[in-house]
Each structure stands twice: as structure tokens, then as C-alpha cells.
């Protein structure tokens, strides 16, 4: 009975995480596209500015490039983790726990890294509404992904007893 409750909790968390990671990928893709379209153009006759950064984003602040880059990586790994996790909740066997737990842990660590850059971006305080949305999602995802990891580990330990 408790295992079935954990299974439904894990399923809800996975769907929530999947939706949030897809939204992060969408906003991050927009930011990356905007940076490519409106970034600094190097050509003949142009000199690099004194504080040139190869990760330059025309919106946001100095942490935006790192935040968007690591958010895109965390989003891609998070979507893959959610797909593996949905496969685990479908079968709900001890054979699928290692793959679900390891991909969830990798996605969580990358999400924490992106959340760290989000914190730095919040501290520097010049950003637009889309970046604030992505920051909030990364902060929420760091908690929900950890909660998902706890749920699948709790369910696996209760089945061993």
C-alpha cells in the first residue's frame, strides 16, 4: 500500500519536473537565440572591447551567460531524467531503480549548479521577466528534484524490508 502511494507521489513529481524542465529549455533557448542574434559581432575592423566575454548576453548581467548555459544543460538532462523516471514508475521494479536514481541525481546536481548561477544573477539584479521566471523555476526544481530522489529511495528501502 505504501509502495503504491510512493509510486503516485513519484509520478506527480516527475510530471511536474518534466513540465518545468521543458519550460526552462524554452526560455533558455529564447535567451540563447537572442544572444546569438544580438551579441557582439567580431569582423574586420572591429576590436574586442576591454571586458569582452565569449558568453555575452545582451539582456541580464554578467552571470546571465553562465546561468543560461548551465540551465540549458540541466534542462536537457532533467528531461532525460524524467523520461527514465517515468519508465521506472511504469515498471516500479528494483531493476529500474539504479538508472532512475542515477539520472535524477545527475540532473539534480546540474540543477543546483544552475541555481547557484541564478543566485548570483539575482544578487547582481539587472535582468528581465523571462530570466526571473527561469531563476524561479531552477530554484523550485532543485527542491522538487531532491524530493523525487528521496521518494524513489524511500520506496526502494521500504520494499527491501
Short mmCIF file of C-alpha atoms in Angstrom, two decimals:
data_model
loop_
_atom_site.label_atom_id
_atom_site.label_comp_id
_atom_site.label_asym_id
_atom_site.label_seq_id
_atom_site.Cartn_x
_atom_site.Cartn_y
_atom_site.Cartn_z
CA UNK A 1 0.00 0.00 0.00
CA UNK A 2 2.75 2.45 0.94
CA UNK A 3 4.62 1.49 -2.21
CA UNK A 4 1.63 2.46 -4.36
CA UNK A 5 1.39 5.82 -2.60
CA UNK A 6 5.08 6.44 -3.21
CA UNK A 7 4.58 5.47 -6.83
CA UNK A 8 1.82 8.05 -7.28
CA UNK A 9 3.87 10.74 -5.50
CA UNK A 10 6.85 9.95 -7.73
CA UNK A 11 4.63 10.15 -10.82
CA UNK A 12 3.24 13.55 -9.85
CA UNK A 13 6.74 14.88 -9.12
CA UNK A 14 8.03 13.54 -12.42
CA UNK A 15 5.28 15.17 -14.46
CA UNK A 16 5.81 18.45 -12.59
CA UNK A 17 9.57 18.29 -13.12
CA UNK A 18 9.18 17.37 -16.78
CA UNK A 19 6.90 20.35 -17.43
CA UNK A 20 9.20 22.72 -15.57
CA UNK A 21 12.34 21.47 -17.31
CA UNK A 22 10.64 21.89 -20.71
CA UNK A 23 9.72 25.48 -19.80
CA UNK A 24 13.31 26.13 -18.69
CA UNK A 25 14.52 24.76 -22.03
CA UNK A 26 12.10 27.03 -23.87
CA UNK A 27 13.14 30.19 -22.04
CA UNK A 28 16.82 29.21 -22.20
CA UNK A 29 16.50 28.59 -25.93
CA UNK A 30 14.96 32.02 -26.36
CA UNK A 31 17.81 33.63 -24.39
CA UNK A 32 20.46 31.74 -26.35
CA UNK A 33 18.84 32.69 -29.67
CA UNK A 34 18.67 36.34 -28.61
CA UNK A 35 22.32 36.29 -27.56
CA UNK A 36 23.36 34.82 -30.90
CA UNK A 37 21.25 37.30 -32.88
CA UNK A 38 22.13 40.44 -30.90
CA UNK A 39 25.51 39.61 -29.39
CA UNK A 40 28.82 41.24 -30.18
CA UNK A 41 29.86 40.73 -33.81
CA UNK A 42 33.57 40.34 -34.50
CA UNK A 43 34.63 41.19 -38.01
CA UNK A 44 37.27 43.08 -39.95
CA UNK A 45 37.88 46.48 -38.45
CA UNK A 46 36.30 45.60 -35.09
CA UNK A 47 38.34 45.35 -31.93
CA UNK A 48 37.35 43.39 -28.88
CA UNK A 49 36.06 45.54 -26.05
CA UNK A 50 38.15 45.72 -22.89
CA UNK A 51 35.86 43.42 -20.87
CA UNK A 52 34.81 41.06 -23.66
CA UNK A 53 33.23 37.79 -22.60
CA UNK A 54 32.65 34.91 -25.03
CA UNK A 55 29.42 34.22 -23.13
CA UNK A 56 27.87 37.64 -23.72
CA UNK A 57 24.12 38.08 -23.40
CA UNK A 58 22.55 41.41 -24.36
CA UNK A 59 19.96 41.08 -21.58
CA UNK A 60 20.68 40.46 -17.93
CA UNK A 61 24.01 40.89 -16.21
CA UNK A 62 27.45 39.28 -16.03
CA UNK A 63 26.08 35.98 -14.67
CA UNK A 64 23.41 35.58 -17.36
CA UNK A 65 25.58 33.72 -19.85
CA UNK A 66 26.67 31.13 -17.34
CA UNK A 67 23.16 30.83 -15.90
CA UNK A 68 21.53 30.28 -19.29
CA UNK A 69 24.20 27.83 -20.45
CA UNK A 70 24.02 25.66 -17.34
CA UNK A 71 20.22 25.91 -17.23
CA UNK A 72 20.04 24.52 -20.77
CA UNK A 73 22.34 21.65 -19.81
CA UNK A 74 20.36 20.98 -16.61
CA UNK A 75 17.10 21.17 -18.56
CA UNK A 76 18.21 18.64 -21.15
CA UNK A 77 19.48 16.22 -18.51
CA UNK A 78 16.35 16.86 -16.42
CA UNK A 79 14.06 15.92 -19.31
CA UNK A 80 16.09 12.75 -19.86
CA UNK A 81 15.87 12.03 -16.13
CA UNK A 82 12.11 12.48 -16.19
CA UNK A 83 11.77 10.09 -19.13
CA UNK A 84 13.85 7.46 -17.31
CA UNK A 85 11.85 8.13 -14.15
CA UNK A 86 8.54 7.68 -15.95
CA UNK A 87 9.81 4.35 -17.25
CA UNK A 88 10.71 3.42 -13.66
CA UNK A 89 7.29 4.37 -12.29
CA UNK A 90 5.66 2.36 -15.07
CA UNK A 91 7.56 -0.81 -14.17
CA UNK A 92 8.21 0.04 -10.47
CA UNK A 93 10.74 -2.74 -10.03
CA UNK A 94 14.07 -2.94 -8.30
CA UNK A 95 15.77 -3.40 -11.66
CA UNK A 96 14.90 0.12 -12.84
CA UNK A 97 15.77 1.98 -9.62
CA UNK A 98 19.53 2.42 -10.28
CA UNK A 99 19.05 4.11 -13.64
CA UNK A 100 16.25 6.34 -12.36
CA UNK A 101 18.17 7.32 -9.24
CA UNK A 102 21.46 8.00 -11.01
CA UNK A 103 19.96 10.15 -13.76
CA UNK A 104 17.88 12.01 -11.17
CA UNK A 105 20.99 12.67 -9.08
CA UNK A 106 22.93 13.95 -12.08
CA UNK A 107 20.02 16.19 -13.09
CA UNK A 108 19.76 17.47 -9.52
CA UNK A 109 23.46 18.36 -9.29
CA UNK A 110 23.32 20.22 -12.60
CA UNK A 111 20.16 21.97 -11.43
CA UNK A 112 21.97 23.01 -8.24
CA UNK A 113 24.81 24.40 -10.34
CA UNK A 114 22.37 26.42 -12.45
CA UNK A 115 20.60 27.52 -9.26
CA UNK A 116 23.93 28.83 -7.97
CA UNK A 117 24.30 30.99 -11.06
CA UNK A 118 20.67 32.06 -10.63
CA UNK A 119 21.51 33.23 -7.13
CA UNK A 120 24.44 35.22 -8.46
CA UNK A 121 22.23 36.72 -11.15
CA UNK A 122 19.64 37.71 -8.53
CA UNK A 123 22.41 39.32 -6.49
CA UNK A 124 23.56 41.40 -9.50
CA UNK A 125 19.89 42.41 -10.04
CA UNK A 126 19.71 43.52 -13.70
CA UNK A 127 17.52 41.05 -15.60
CA UNK A 128 14.20 40.79 -17.42
CA UNK A 129 10.99 38.94 -16.55
CA UNK A 130 11.84 35.80 -18.54
CA UNK A 131 15.13 35.39 -16.76
CA UNK A 132 13.41 35.90 -13.40
CA UNK A 133 10.95 33.16 -14.36
CA UNK A 134 13.78 30.81 -15.27
CA UNK A 135 15.55 31.61 -11.98
CA UNK A 136 12.41 30.79 -10.02
CA UNK A 137 11.94 27.52 -11.91
CA UNK A 138 15.53 26.45 -11.25
CA UNK A 139 15.13 27.16 -7.54
CA UNK A 140 11.85 25.22 -7.40
CA UNK A 141 13.32 22.38 -9.48
CA UNK A 142 16.25 21.99 -7.11
CA UNK A 143 13.76 21.21 -4.33
CA UNK A 144 11.33 19.04 -6.32
CA UNK A 145 14.13 17.00 -7.90
CA UNK A 146 15.60 16.33 -4.45
CA UNK A 147 12.16 15.35 -3.20
CA UNK A 148 11.77 12.95 -6.14
CA UNK A 149 15.14 11.35 -5.32
CA UNK A 150 14.05 10.94 -1.70
CA UNK A 151 10.75 9.36 -2.77
CA UNK A 152 12.31 6.72 -5.03
CA UNK A 153 14.99 5.90 -2.46
CA UNK A 154 12.37 5.70 0.29
CA UNK A 155 10.22 3.41 -1.81
CA UNK A 156 13.18 1.17 -2.64
CA UNK A 157 14.22 0.87 1.02
CA UNK A 158 10.67 0.05 2.14
CA UNK A 159 10.46 -2.78 -0.42
CA UNK A 160 13.61 -4.44 0.92
CA UNK A 161 12.17 -4.90 4.38
#
